[in-house]
Short mmCIF file of C-alpha atoms in Angstrom, two decimals:
data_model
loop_
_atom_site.label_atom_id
_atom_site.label_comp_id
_atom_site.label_asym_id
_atom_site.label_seq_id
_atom_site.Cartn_x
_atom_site.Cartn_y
_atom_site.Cartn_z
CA UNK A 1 0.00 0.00 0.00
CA UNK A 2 1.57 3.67 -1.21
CA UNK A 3 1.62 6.05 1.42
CA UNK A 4 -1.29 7.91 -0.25
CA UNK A 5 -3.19 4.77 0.26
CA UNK A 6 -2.12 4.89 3.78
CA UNK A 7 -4.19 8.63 4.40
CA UNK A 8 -6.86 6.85 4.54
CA UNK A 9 -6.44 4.31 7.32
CA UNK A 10 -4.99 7.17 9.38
CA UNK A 11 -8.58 7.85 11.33
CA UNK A 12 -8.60 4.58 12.63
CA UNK A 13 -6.64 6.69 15.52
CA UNK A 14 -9.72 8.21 16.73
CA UNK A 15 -10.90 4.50 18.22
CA UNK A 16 -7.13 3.84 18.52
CA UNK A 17 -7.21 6.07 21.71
CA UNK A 18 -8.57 3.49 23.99
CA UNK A 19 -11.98 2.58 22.16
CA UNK A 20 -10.33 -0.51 19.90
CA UNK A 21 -10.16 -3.82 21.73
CA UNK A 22 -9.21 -6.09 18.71
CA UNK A 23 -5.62 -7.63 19.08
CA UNK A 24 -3.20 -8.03 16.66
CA UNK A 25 -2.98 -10.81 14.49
CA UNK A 26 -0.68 -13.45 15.35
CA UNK A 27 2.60 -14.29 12.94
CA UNK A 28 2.55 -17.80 13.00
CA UNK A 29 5.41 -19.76 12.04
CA UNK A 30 6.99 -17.96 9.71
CA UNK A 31 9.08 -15.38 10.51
CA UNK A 32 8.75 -13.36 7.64
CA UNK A 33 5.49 -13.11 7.80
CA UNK A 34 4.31 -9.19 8.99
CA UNK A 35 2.92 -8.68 12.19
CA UNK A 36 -0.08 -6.79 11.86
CA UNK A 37 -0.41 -4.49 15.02
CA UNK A 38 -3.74 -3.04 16.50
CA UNK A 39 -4.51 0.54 15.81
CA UNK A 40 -4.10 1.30 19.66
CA UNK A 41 -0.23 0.39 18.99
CA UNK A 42 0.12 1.93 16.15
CA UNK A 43 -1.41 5.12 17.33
CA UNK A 44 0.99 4.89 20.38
CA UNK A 45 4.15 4.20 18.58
CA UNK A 46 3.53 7.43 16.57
CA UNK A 47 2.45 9.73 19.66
CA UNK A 48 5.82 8.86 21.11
CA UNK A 49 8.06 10.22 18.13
CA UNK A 50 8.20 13.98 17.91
CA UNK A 51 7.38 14.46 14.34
CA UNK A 52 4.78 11.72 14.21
CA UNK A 53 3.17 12.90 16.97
CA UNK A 54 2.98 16.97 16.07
CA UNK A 55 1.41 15.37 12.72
CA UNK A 56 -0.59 12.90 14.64
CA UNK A 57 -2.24 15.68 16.89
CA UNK A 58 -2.48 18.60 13.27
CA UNK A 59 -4.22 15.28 12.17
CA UNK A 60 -6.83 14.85 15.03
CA UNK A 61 -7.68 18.91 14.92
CA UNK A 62 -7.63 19.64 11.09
CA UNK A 63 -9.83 16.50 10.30
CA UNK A 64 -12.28 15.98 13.01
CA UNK A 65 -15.11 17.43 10.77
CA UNK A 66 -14.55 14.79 8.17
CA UNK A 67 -14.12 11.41 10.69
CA UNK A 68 -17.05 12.40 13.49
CA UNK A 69 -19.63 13.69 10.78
CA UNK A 70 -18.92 13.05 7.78
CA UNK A 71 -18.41 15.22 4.76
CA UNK A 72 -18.97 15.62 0.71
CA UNK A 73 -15.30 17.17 0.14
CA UNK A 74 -12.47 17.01 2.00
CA UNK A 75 -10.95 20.64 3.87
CA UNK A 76 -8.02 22.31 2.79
CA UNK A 77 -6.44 22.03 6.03
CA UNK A 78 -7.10 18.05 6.50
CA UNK A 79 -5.96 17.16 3.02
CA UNK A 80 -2.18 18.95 4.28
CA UNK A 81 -2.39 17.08 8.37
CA UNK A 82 -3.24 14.03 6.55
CA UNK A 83 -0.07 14.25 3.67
CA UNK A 84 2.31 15.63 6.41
CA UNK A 85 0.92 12.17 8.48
CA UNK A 86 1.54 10.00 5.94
CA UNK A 87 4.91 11.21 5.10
CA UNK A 88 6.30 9.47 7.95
CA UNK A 89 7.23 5.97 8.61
CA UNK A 90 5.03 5.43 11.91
CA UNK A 91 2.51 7.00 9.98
CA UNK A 92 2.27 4.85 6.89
CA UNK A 93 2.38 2.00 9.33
CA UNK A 94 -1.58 3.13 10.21
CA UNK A 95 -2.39 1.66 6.67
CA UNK A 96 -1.41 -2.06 8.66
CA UNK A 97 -3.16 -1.52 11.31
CA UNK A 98 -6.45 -3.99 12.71
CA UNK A 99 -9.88 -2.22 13.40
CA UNK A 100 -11.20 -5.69 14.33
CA UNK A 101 -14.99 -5.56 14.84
CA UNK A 102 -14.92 -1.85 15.84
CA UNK A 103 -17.81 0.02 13.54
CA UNK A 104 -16.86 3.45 14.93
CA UNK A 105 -13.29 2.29 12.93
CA UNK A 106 -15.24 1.00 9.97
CA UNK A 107 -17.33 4.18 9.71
CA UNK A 108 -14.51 6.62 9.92
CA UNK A 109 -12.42 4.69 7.28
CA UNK A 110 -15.04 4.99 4.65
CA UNK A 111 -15.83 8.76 5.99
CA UNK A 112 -12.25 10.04 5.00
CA UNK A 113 -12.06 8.05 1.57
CA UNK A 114 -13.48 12.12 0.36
CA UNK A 115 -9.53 13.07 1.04
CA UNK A 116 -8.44 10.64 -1.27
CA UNK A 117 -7.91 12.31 -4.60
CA UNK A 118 -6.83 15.01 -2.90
CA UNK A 119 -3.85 13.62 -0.60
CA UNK A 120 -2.86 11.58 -3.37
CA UNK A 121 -2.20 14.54 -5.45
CA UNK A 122 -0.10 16.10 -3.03
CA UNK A 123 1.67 13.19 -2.40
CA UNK A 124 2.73 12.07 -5.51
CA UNK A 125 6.18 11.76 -6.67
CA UNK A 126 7.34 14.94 -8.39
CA UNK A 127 4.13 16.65 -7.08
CA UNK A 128 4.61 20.64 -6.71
CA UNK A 129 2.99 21.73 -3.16
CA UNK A 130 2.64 24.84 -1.07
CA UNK A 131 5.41 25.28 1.14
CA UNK A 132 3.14 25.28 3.96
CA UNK A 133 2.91 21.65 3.39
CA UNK A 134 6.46 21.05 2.45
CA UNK A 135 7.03 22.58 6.06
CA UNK A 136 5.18 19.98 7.95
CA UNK A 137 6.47 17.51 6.14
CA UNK A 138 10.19 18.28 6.79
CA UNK A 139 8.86 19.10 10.60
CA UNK A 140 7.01 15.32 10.80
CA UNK A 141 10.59 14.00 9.99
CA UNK A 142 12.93 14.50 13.07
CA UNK A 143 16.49 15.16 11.13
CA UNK A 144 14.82 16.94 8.73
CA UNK A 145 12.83 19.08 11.57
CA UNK A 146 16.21 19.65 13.42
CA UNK A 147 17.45 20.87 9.82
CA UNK A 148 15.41 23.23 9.44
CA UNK A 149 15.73 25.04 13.04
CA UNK A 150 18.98 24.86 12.98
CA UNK A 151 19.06 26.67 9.57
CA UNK A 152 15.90 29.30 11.30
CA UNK A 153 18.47 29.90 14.24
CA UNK A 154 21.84 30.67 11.94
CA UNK A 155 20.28 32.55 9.19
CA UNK A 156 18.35 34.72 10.94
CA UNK A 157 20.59 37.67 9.57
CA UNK A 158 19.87 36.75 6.15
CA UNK A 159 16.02 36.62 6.89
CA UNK A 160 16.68 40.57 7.88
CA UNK A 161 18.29 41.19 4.40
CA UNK A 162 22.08 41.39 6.28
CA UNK A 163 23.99 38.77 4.81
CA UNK A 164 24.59 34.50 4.71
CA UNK A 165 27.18 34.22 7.48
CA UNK A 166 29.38 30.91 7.23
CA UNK A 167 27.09 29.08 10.12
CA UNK A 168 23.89 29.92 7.86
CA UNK A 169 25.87 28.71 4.83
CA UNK A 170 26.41 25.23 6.66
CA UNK A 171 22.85 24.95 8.21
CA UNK A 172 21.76 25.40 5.03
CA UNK A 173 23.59 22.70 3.18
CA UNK A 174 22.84 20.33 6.19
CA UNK A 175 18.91 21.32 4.92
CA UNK A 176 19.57 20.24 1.39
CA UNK A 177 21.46 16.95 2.23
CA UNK A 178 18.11 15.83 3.73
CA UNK A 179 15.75 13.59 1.98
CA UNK A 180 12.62 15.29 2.77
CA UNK A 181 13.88 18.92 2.23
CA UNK A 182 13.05 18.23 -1.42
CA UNK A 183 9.58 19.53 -1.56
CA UNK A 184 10.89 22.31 0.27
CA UNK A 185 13.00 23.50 -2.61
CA UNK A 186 10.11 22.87 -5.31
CA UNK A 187 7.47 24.51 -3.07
CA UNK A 188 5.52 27.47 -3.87
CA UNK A 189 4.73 29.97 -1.50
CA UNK A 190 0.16 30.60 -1.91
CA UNK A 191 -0.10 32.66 0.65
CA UNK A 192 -1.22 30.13 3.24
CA UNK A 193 2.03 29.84 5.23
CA UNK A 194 1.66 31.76 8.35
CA UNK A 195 5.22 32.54 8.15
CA UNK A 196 7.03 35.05 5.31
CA UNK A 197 7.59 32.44 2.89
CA UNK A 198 8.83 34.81 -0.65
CA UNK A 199 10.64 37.03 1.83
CA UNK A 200 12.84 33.99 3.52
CA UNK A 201 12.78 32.53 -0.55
CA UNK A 202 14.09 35.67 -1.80
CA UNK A 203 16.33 37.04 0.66
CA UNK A 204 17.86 32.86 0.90
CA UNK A 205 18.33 32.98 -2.84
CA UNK A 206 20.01 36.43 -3.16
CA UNK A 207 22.34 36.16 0.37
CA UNK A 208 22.98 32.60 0.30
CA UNK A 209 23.06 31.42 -3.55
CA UNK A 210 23.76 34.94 -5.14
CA UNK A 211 20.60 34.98 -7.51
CA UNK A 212 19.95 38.37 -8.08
CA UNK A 213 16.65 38.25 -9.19
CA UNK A 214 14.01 37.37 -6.95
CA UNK A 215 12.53 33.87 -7.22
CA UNK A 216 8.92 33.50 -8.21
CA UNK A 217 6.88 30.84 -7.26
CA UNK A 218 4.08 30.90 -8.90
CA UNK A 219 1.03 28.69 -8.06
CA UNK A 220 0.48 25.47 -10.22
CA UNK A 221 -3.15 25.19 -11.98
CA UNK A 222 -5.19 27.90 -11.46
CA UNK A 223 -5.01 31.00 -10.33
CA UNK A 224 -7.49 31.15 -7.81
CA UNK A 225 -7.69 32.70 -4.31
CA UNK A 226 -5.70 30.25 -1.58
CA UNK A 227 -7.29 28.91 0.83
CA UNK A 228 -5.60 29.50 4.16
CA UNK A 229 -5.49 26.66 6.84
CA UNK A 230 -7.55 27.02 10.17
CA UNK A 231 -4.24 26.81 11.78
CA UNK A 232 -1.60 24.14 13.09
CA UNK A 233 -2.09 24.06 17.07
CA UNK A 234 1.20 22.37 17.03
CA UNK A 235 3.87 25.14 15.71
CA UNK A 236 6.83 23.95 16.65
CA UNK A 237 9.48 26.38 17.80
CA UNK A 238 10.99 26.97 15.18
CA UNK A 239 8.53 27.95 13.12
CA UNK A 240 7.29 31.08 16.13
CA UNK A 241 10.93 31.93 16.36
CA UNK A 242 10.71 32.84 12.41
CA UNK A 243 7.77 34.47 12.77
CA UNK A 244 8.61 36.79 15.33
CA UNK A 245 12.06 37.24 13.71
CA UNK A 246 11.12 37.62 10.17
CA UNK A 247 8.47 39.74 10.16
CA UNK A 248 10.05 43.03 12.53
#
């Protein structure tokens, strides 16, 4: 199962949380064989990592609309929690995960199948997405999230339009040597960050990598108005030390 697949077994945490009794399946004899784990595990294992977890909780808020009532399309802001969810490892192991007899499970797995088209667009390889998303995702991954405070801390200066000190030049290329920071460098800035996202772009580009002209990002598709996220009640420090930084 692809990790878009995966989106869509992610609700199963909302009976994970103490309401699913069924028990994993045993591996019999042979040792190859996977061990399928009950949602209740699953859910735990990803509370307990530090990216998982921020996603797991952006998850819970942005798409509680969609599991406990149901909906005809799937929000803006749930379509990002669930593609910054699924972008980790403990998160793509929801899509293994045992519901057992638990209809509350049932119900909410068919319920978020109205996200599907949508997280599997902005999840598939080579897909361009707003950096708001490319954010959580480096911030669900923990070397990648360390990345990209360390580079918030040491190129503050540039953020200001002073210059890309040594330190920033090194945080930076720590940034790019991770895996996930990909989508970060294809991203497009929509106006639904709730950080400066052209000014760090532009002032990056022309301090650090001495491109003179500013970068444009322009939106993929149409041209129509973004749609700005309800908010993340998880920021992570890094992202309110940019803000209040940036933006003086």
């Amino acid at each position: 199962m692809s990790a878009c697949q995966a989106a869509f077994s992610v609700l199963l945490l909302l009976v994970a949380c103490g309401r699913s009794s069924s028990s994993a399946t045993p591996p019999g004899n042979n040792e190859d064989a996977p061990l399928v784990r009950t949602c209740e595990e699953v859910q735990m294992r990803c509370a307990q990592r530090k990216g998982c977890g921020s996603a797991l909780h952006a998850y819970l808020y942005q798409c509680n609309e969609v599991i406990q009532a149901g909906a005809s399309q799937c929000p803006v802001p749930c379509q990002r929690a669930l593609a910054a969810l699924t972008s980790t490892d403990e998160g793509r192991g929801l899509s293994d995960c045992e519901c057992g007899e638990n209809d509350v499970c049932r119900k909410s797995k068919l319920r978020v199948e109205v996200c599907r088209e949508a997280v599997e667009k902005l999840t598939a390889p080579g897909a361009r997405i707003p950096c708001s998303v490319a954010f959580w995702m480096c911030e669900a991954e923990p070397q990648c999230g360390t990345a990209l405070a360390y580079y918030y801390r040491y190129c503050r200066g540039a953020f200001h339009g002073k210059r890309c000190t040594p330190r920033c030049n090194n945080s930076l290329a720590i940034l790019n040597r991770q895996p996930r920071s990909d989508t970060l460098r294809s991203c497009y800035c929509d106006g639904s960050e709730e950080f400066p996202c052209q000014k760090i772009r532009d002032r990056t580009d022309q301090l650090c990598y001495g491109r003179q002209e500013p970068s444009t990002t322009p939106k993929p598709g149409s041209a129509g108005t973004a749609v700005r996220p309800a908010g993340w009640p998880q920021l992570t420090v890094a992202l309110l030390l940019l803000v209040s930084l940036a933006t003086r």
